[in-house]
Coordinates of C-alpha atoms in Angstrom, one line a residue:
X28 CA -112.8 9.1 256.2
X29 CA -111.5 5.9 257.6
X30 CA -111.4 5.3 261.3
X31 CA -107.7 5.6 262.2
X32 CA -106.4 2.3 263.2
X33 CA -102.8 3.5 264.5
X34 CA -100.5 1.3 266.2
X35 CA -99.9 4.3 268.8
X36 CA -103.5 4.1 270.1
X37 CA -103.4 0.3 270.5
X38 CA -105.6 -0.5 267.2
X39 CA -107.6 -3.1 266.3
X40 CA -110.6 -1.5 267.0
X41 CA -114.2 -2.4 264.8
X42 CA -117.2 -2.1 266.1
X43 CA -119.8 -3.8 265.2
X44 CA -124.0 -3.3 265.4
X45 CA -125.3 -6.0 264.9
X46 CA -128.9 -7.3 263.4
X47 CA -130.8 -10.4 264.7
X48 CA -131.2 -13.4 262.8
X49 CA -134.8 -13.8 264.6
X50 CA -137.5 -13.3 262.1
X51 CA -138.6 -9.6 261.5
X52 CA -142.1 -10.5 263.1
X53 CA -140.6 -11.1 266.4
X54 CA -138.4 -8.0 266.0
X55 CA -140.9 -6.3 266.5
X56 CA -141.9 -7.3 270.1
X57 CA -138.6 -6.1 271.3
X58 CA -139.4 -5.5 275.0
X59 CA -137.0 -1.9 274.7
X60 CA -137.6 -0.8 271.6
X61 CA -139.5 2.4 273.5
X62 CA -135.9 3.0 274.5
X63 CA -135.8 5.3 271.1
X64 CA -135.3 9.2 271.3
X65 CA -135.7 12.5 269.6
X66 CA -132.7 14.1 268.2
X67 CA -130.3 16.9 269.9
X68 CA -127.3 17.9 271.2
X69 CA -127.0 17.3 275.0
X70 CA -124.3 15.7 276.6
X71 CA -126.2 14.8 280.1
X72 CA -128.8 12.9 279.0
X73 CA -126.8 10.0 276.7
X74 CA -126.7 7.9 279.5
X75 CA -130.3 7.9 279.7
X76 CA -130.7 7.0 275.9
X77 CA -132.6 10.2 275.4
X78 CA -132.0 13.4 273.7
X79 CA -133.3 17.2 273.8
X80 CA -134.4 19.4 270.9
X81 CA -131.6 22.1 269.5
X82 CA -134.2 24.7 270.6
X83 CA -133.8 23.5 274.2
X84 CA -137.0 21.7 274.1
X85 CA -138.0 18.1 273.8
X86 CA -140.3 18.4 271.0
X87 CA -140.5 15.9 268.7
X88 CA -142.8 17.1 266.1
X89 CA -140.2 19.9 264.4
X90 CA -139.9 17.4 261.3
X91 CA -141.5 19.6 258.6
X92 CA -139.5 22.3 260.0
X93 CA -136.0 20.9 261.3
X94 CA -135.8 17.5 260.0
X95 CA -133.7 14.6 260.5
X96 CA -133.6 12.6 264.3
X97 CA -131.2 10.9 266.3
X98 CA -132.0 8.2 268.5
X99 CA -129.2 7.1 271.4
X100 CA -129.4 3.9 273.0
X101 CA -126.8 2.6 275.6
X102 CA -124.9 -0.5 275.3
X103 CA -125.5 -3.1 277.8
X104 CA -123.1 -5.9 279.3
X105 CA -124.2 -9.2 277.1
X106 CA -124.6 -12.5 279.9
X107 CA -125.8 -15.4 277.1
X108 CA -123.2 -14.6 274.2
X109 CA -120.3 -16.3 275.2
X110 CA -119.9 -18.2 271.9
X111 CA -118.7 -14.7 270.7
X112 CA -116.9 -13.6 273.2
X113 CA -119.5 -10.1 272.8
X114 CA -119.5 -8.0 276.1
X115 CA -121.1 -5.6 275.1
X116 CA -124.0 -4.5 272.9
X117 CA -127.9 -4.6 272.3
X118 CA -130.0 -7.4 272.0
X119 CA -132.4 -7.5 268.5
X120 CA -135.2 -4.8 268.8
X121 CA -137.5 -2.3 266.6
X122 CA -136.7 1.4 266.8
X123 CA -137.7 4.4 264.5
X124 CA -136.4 4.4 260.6
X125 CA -133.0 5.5 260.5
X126 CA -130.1 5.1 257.6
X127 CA -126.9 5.6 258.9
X128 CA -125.5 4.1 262.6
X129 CA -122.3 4.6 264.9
X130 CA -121.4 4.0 268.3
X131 CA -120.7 6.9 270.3
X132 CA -118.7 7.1 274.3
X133 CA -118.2 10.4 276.5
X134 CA -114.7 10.7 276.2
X135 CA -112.8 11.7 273.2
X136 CA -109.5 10.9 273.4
X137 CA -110.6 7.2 275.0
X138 CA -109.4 4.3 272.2
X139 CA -111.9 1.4 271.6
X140 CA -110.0 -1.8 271.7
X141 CA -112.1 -4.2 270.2
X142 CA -114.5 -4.6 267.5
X143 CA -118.3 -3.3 266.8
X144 CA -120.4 -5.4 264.9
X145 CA -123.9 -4.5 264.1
X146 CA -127.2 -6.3 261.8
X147 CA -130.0 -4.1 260.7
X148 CA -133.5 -4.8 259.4
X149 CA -134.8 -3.4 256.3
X150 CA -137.8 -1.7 255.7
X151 CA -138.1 -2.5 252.4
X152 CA -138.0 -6.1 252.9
X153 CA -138.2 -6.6 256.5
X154 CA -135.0 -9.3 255.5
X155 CA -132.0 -8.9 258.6
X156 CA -128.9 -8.2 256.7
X157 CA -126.0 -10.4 258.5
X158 CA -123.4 -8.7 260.5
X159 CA -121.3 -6.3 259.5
X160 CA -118.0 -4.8 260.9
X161 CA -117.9 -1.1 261.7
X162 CA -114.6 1.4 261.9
X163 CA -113.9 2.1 265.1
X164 CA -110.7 4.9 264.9
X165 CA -112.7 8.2 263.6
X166 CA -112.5 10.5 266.1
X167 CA -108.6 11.5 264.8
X168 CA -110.4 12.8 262.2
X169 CA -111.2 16.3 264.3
X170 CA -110.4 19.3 265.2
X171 CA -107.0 19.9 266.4
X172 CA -105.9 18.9 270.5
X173 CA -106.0 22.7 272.3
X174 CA -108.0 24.5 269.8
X175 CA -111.5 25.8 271.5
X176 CA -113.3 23.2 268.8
X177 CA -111.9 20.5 270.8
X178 CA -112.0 22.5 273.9
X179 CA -115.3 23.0 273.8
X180 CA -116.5 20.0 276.7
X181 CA -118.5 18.8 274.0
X182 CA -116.8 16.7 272.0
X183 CA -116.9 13.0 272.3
X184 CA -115.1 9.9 270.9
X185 CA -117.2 7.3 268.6
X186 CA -116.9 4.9 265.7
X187 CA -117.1 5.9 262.0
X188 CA -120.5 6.2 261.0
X189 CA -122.0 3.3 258.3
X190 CA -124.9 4.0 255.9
X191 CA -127.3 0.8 256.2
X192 CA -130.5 2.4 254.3
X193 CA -133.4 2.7 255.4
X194 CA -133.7 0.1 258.4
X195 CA -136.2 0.0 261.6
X196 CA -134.5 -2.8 263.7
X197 CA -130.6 -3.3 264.9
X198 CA -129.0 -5.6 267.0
X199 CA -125.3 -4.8 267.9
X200 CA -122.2 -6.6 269.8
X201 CA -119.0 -5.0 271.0
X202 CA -115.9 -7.6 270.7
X203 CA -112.7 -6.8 272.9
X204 CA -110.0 -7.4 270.9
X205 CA -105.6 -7.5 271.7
X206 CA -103.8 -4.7 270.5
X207 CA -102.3 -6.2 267.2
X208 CA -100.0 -3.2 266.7
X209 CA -100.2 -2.9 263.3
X210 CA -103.0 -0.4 261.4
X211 CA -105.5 -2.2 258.9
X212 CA -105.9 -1.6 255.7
X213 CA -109.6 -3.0 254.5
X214 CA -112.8 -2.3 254.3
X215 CA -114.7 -4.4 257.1
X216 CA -118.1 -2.4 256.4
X217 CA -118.2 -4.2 253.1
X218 CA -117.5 -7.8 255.0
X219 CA -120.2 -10.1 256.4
X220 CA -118.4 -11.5 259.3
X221 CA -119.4 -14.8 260.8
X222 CA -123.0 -15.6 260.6
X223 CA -122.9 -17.4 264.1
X224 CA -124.5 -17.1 267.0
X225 CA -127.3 -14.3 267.4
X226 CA -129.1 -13.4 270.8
X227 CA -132.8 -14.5 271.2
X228 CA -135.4 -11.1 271.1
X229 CA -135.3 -9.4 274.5
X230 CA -132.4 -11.7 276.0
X231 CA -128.4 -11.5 276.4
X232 CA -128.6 -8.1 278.2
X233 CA -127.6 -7.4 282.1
X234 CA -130.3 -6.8 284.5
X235 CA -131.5 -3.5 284.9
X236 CA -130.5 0.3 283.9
X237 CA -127.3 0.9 285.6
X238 CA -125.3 -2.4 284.4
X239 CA -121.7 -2.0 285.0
X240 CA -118.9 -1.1 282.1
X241 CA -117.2 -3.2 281.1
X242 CA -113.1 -2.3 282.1
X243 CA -111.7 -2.7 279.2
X244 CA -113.6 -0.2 276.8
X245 CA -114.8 3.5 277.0
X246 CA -117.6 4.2 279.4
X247 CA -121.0 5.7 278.2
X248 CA -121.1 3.3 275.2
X249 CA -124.3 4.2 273.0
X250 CA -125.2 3.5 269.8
X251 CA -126.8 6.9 267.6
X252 CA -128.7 6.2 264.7
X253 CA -129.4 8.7 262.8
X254 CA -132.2 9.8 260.4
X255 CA -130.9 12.2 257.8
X256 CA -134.3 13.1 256.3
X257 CA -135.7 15.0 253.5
X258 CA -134.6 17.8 252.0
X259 CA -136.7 19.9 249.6
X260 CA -135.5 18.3 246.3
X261 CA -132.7 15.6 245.7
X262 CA -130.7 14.8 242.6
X263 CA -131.7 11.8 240.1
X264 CA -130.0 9.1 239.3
X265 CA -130.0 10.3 235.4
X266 CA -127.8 13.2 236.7
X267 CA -125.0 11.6 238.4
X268 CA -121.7 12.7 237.1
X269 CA -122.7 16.2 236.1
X270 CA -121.0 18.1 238.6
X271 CA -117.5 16.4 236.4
X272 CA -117.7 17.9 233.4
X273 CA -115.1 20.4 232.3
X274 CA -117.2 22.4 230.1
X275 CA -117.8 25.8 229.7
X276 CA -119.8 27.9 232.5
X277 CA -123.0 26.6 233.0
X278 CA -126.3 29.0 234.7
X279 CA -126.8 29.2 238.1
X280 CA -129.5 27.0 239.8
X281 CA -132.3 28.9 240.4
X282 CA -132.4 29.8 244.5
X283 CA -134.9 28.0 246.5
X284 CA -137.9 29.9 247.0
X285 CA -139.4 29.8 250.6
X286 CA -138.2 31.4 254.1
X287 CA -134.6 31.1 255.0
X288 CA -133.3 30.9 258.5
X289 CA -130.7 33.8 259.8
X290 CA -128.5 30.6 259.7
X291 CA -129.3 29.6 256.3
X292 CA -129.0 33.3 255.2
X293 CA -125.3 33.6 256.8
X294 CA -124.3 30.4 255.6
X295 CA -125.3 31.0 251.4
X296 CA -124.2 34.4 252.2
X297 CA -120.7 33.3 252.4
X298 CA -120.5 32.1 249.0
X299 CA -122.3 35.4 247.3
X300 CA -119.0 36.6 245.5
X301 CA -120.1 33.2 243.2
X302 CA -123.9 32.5 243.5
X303 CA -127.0 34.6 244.5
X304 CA -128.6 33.7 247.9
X305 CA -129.9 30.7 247.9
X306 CA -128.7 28.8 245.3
X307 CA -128.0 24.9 245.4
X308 CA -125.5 24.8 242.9
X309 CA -122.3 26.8 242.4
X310 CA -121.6 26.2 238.3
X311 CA -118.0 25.4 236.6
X312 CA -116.5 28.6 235.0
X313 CA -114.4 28.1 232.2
X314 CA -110.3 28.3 232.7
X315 CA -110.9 32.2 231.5
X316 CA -113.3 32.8 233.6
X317 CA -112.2 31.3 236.7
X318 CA -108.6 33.6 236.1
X319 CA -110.9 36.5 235.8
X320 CA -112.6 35.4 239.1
X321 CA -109.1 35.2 240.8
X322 CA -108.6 38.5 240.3
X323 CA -111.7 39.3 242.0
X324 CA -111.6 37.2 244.6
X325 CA -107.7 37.8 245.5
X326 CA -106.7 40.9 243.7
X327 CA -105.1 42.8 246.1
X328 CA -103.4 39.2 248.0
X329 CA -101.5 38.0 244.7
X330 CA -98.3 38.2 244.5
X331 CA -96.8 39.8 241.3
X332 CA -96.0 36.4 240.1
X333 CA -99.0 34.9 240.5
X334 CA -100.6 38.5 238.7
X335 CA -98.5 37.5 235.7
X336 CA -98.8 33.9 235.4
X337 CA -102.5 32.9 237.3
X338 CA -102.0 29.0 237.5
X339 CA -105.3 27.9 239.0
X340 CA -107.3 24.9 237.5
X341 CA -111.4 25.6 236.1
X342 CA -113.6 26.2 239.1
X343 CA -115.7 23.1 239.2
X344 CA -119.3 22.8 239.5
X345 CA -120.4 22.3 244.0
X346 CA -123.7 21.3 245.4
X347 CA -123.9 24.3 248.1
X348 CA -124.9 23.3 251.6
X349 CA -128.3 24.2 250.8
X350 CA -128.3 21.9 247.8
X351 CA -127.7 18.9 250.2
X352 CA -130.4 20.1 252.8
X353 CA -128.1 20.9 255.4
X354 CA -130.5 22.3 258.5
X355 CA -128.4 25.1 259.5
X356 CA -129.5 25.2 263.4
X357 CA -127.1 22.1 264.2
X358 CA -124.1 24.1 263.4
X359 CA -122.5 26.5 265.6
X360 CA -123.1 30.1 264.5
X361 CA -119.8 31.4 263.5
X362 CA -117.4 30.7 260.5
X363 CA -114.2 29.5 261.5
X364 CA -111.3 30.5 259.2
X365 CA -107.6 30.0 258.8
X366 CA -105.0 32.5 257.4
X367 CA -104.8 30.2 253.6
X368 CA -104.7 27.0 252.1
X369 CA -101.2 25.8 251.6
X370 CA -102.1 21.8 251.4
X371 CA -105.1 19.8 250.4
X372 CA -105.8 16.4 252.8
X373 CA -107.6 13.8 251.4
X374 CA -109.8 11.0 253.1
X375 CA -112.5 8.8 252.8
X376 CA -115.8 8.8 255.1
X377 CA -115.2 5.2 255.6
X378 CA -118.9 4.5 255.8
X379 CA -118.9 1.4 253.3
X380 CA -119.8 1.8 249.2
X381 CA -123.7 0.7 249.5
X382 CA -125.4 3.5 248.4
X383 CA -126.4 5.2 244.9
X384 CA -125.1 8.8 244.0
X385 CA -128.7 9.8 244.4
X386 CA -128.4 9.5 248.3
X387 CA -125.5 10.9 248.4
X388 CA -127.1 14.2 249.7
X389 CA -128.9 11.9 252.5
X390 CA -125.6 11.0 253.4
X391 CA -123.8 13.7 253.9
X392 CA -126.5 15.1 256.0
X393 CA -126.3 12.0 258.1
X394 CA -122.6 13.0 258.5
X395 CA -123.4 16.5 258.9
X396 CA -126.0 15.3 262.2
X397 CA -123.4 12.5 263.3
X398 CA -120.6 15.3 263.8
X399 CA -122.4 17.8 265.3
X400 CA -125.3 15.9 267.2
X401 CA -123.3 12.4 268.5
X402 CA -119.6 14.1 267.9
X403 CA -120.0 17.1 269.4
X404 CA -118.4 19.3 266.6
X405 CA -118.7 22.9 265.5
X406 CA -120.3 21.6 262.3
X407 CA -119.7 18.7 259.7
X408 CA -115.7 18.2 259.6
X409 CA -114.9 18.2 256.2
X410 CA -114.5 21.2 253.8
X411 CA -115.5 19.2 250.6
X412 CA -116.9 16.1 249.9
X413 CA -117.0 14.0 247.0
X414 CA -120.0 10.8 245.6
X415 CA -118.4 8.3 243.5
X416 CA -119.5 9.8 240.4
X417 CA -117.5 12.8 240.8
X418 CA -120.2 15.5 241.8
X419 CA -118.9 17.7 244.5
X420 CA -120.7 19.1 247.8
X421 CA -119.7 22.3 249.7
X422 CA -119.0 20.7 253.6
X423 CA -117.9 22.7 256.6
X424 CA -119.9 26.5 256.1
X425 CA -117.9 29.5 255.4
X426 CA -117.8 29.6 252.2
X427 CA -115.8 27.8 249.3
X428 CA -113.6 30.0 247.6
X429 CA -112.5 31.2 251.7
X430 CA -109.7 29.2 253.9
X431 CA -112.4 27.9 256.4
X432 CA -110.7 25.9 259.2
X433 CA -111.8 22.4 259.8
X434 CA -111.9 19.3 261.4
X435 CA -110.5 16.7 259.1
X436 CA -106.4 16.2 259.9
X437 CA -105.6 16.1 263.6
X438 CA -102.5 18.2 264.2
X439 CA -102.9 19.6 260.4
X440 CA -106.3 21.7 260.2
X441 CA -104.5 24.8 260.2
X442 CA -103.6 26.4 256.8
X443 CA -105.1 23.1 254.9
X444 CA -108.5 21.8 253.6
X445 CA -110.1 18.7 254.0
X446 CA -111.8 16.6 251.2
X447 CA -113.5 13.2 251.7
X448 CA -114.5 10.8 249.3
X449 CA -117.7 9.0 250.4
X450 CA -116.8 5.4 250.6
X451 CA -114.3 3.0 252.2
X452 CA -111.5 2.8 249.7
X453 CA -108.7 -0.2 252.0
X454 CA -109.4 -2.8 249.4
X455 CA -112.2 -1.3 246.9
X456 CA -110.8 0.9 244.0
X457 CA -112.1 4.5 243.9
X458 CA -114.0 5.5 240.7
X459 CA -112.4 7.4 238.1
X460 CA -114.6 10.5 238.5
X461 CA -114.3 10.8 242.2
X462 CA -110.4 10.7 241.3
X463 CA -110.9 13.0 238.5
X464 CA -113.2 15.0 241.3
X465 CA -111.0 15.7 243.2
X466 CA -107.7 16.7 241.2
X467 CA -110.3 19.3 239.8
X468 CA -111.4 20.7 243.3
X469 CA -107.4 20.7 244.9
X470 CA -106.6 22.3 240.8
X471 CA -108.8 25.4 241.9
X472 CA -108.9 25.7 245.8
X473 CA -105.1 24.9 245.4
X474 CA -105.0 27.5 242.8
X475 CA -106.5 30.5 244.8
X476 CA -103.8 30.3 247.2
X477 CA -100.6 29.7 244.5
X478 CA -100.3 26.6 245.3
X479 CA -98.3 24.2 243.1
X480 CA -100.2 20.0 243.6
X481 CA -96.8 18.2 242.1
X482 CA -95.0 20.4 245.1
X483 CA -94.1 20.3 248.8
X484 CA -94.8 22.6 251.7
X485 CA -94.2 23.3 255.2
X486 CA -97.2 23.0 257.6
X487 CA -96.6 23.2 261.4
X488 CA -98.3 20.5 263.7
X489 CA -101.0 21.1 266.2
X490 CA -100.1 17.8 268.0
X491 CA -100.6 14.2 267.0
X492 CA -99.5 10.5 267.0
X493 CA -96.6 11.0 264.3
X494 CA -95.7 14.8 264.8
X495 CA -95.7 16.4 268.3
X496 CA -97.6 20.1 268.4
X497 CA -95.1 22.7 267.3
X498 CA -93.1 20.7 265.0
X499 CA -92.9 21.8 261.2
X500 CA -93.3 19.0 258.6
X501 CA -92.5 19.2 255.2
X502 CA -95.8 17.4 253.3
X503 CA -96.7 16.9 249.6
X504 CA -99.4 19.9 248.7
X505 CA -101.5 17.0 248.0
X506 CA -101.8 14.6 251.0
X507 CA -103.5 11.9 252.3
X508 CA -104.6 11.8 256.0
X509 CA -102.2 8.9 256.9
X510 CA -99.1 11.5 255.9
X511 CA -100.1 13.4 258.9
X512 CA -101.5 11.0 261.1
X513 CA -100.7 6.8 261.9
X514 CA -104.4 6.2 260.3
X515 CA -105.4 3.7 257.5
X516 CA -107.0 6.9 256.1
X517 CA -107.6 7.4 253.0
X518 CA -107.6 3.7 252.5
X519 CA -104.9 1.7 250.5
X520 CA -106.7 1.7 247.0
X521 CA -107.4 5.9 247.3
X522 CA -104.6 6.6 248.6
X523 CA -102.3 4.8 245.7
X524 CA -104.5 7.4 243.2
X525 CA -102.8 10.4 245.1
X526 CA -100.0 10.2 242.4
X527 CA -103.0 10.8 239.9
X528 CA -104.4 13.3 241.5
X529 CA -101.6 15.4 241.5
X530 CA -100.2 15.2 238.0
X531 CA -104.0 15.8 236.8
X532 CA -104.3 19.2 239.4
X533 CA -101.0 20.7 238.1
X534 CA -102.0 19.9 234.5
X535 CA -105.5 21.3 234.9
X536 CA -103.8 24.5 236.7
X537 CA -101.5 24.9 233.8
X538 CA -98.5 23.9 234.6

């Protein structure tokens, strides 16, 4: 979803890591680069650049068995970049393989003013790619203000996060920047910004560890960069687009043989009343079928006139959680859930268009890290996600087909779900099957609950910068995030689709 750039919070906000434009070679002989650390979930330690193990240990050889890393480096004050006007930031250096990036401070409800710019190094080529801007309003994205998700002394502000690919160097410069009162609309992840001036290897930073902040912007600066890695199996490319098809039901993926965790177990578990434990994939059912399933599912709930007329649209094929790797451990143990589903908020991840629909999975369990690891949430924030060739991925655990509470809308998790596209859709066109996506997934999850997509609703605010907490709102069934938050969110181009997506739900529902 794309960083909210509201003019409440004093916007104009990017942030920016940025690569060096010294060779790769010299990269390499960055005086900090043992600055690197294993991945967890302590708060304490950020300032130190280092992180603990889940478990409560600092092992860093759980790969095989837990895998993916973080690595968190503090930003230091910048003394030779004046041609920029960078403050802030990290001077060019080698650090452990890591795809997906995002700057991360210790309070939450802090606003970056100012931009984040940021260059990685490729391991494929060992080429610098030039700089590129990175969203800086994302934390609006969350849980709601007063609920014990954002409660919980966890939680911490931070940039969106931007998939670079595989990369093992970064250089990164943070811009203070006027509030320009007015939210963006683009996609800076998909800009190269000036090619200027770039900071010699091992020069431009403060002396020593406990450098000063800099006034202006939110203290404990750090930059997370995550590794999502490797999950048992992924997709290929020749099956991108499957999970769109509107046919008839298709067989169940066989489960994954091997030892589950308890966690694992709970979370498949929540989807048994559609797929056995274990399985990756949740099929399509037919428009039958999925009326029969209703029934099932919501028997004793439906009203009479929903018993005599069942408008619910053809439950579409989902990647479960296990299907995208998800390592269960970084979650918190419990399933969250709300009383239904009355409205259906769509965003985008904001985390630029670079990437095939084969790493799709990789990035959602970058997410997935980035919001529980370096956010400090309950679990990934998002109850759907979608690639841009329409497949469809199970997000926040609880269960599918159930009204699992999220962290998506702030002021509007209650009684809603949250789907993201994965993109940044201010000035790039969203595909037609991530459209067509997601009027099928709001066409059934809408449907469970009776819930017409061409209609309004009334949804009462948990507190935000356009509706104070307590106030009731009247909101389309099918919204984007910027109808119940000042955000950019879903991004111009998505968000003119909306129109789309709800005259395709109601039609697939029936109606």
């Amino acid at each position: 979803m794309r960083g909210i750039l509201a003019s409440s919070i004093g916007v104009t906000c990017a942030a920016a890591l940025a690569l060096p434009l010294a060779p790769p070679a010299a990269a390499s002989d960055a005086p900090d680069a043992p600055d690197v650390a294993t991945r967890t979930v302590g708060t304490a330690d950020v300032q130190a650049g280092s992180r603990v193990d889940a478990r409560g240990d600092s092992r860093a050889d759980v790969r095989a068995e837990v895998p993916g890393s973080t690595q968190s480096l503090p930003l230091r004050p910048l003394t030779h970049d004046r041609a920029t006007g960078a403050v802030l930031g990290l001077t060019p250096r080698t650090v452990r393989t890591f795809s997906l990036l995002g700057v991360v401070w210790d309070d939450p409800s802090a606003h970056l003013h100012g931009r984040v710019q940021v260059r990685t190094r490729a391991v494929s080529t060992g080429e610098w790619t030039g700089w590129r801007d990175v969203e800086t309003h994302y934390t609006e994205h969350g849980a709601d203000p007063d609920s014990p998700e954002a409660a919980s002394g966890k939680t911490r502000g931070a940039t969106a996060p931007l998939w670079v690919g595989e990369s093992n160097g970064v250089e990164v410069r943070v811009l203070p920047e006027p509030d320009s009162g007015e939210p963006e609309d683009v996609d800076p992840v998909d800009a190269e910004a000036d090619e200027g001036v770039s900071g010699e290897e091992g020069t431009g930073e403060g002396a020593g560890e406990g450098a000063g902040q800099v006034s202006t912007l939110p203290a404990g600066m750090r930059l997370d960069l995550v590794d999502p890695g490797e999950a048992e199996s992924e997709e290929s490319e020749e099956s991108e687009g499957s999970g769109e098809g509107t046919g008839g039901a298709e067989p169940a993926e066989e489960p994954r043989t091997g030892v589950m965790t308890a966690a694992a177990k709970a979370a498949s578990a929540a989807n048994s009343a559609l797929v056995p434990l274990g399985a990756t994939q949740i099929p399509s059912l037919t428009a039958e079928e999925t009326r029969e399933e209703l029934v099932t599912l919501r028997g004793s709930e439906l009203t009479e006139q929903q018993q005599a007329k069942k408008y619910i649209g053809p439950r579409p094929a989902i990647t479960t959680r296990r299907g995208w790797g998800a390592d269960e451990s970084l979650r918190e143990k419990s399933f969250v859930y709300t009383s239904k589903v009355k409205a259906a908020f769509v965003h985008h991840t904001a985390s630029g268009n670079n990437y095939s629909c084969s790493q799709a999975p990789s990035l959602i369990r970058g997410f997935y890290r980035y919001h529980t690891k370096s956010l400090g949430w309950r679990d990934i924030g998002y109850n759907f996600l979608v690639d841009k060739c329409g497949r469809i991925y199970e997000g926040r655990a609880g269960g599918v087909a159930k009204p699992v509470k999220g962290a998506h809308t702030m002021g509007f998790n209650t009684k809603t779900t949250g789907i993201a596209v994965i993109g940044s859709y201010g000035s790039k066109k969203p595909s037609s099957k991530a459209v067509k996506a997601v009027a099928r997934l709001t066409a059934w999850k809408l449907g469970l609950h009776g819930m017409n997509p061409k209609k309004k609703t009334s949804l009462t605010s948990g507190g935000g910068n356009l509706y104070a907490k307590g106030k009731k709102v009247k909101m389309k069934v099918i919204s984007g995030h910027r109808d119940g938050f000042n955000t950019s969110c879903p991004g111009g181009k998505l968000y003119k689709k909306l129109g789309s997506v709800r005259s395709k739900a109601a039609g697939y529902q029936g109606r």
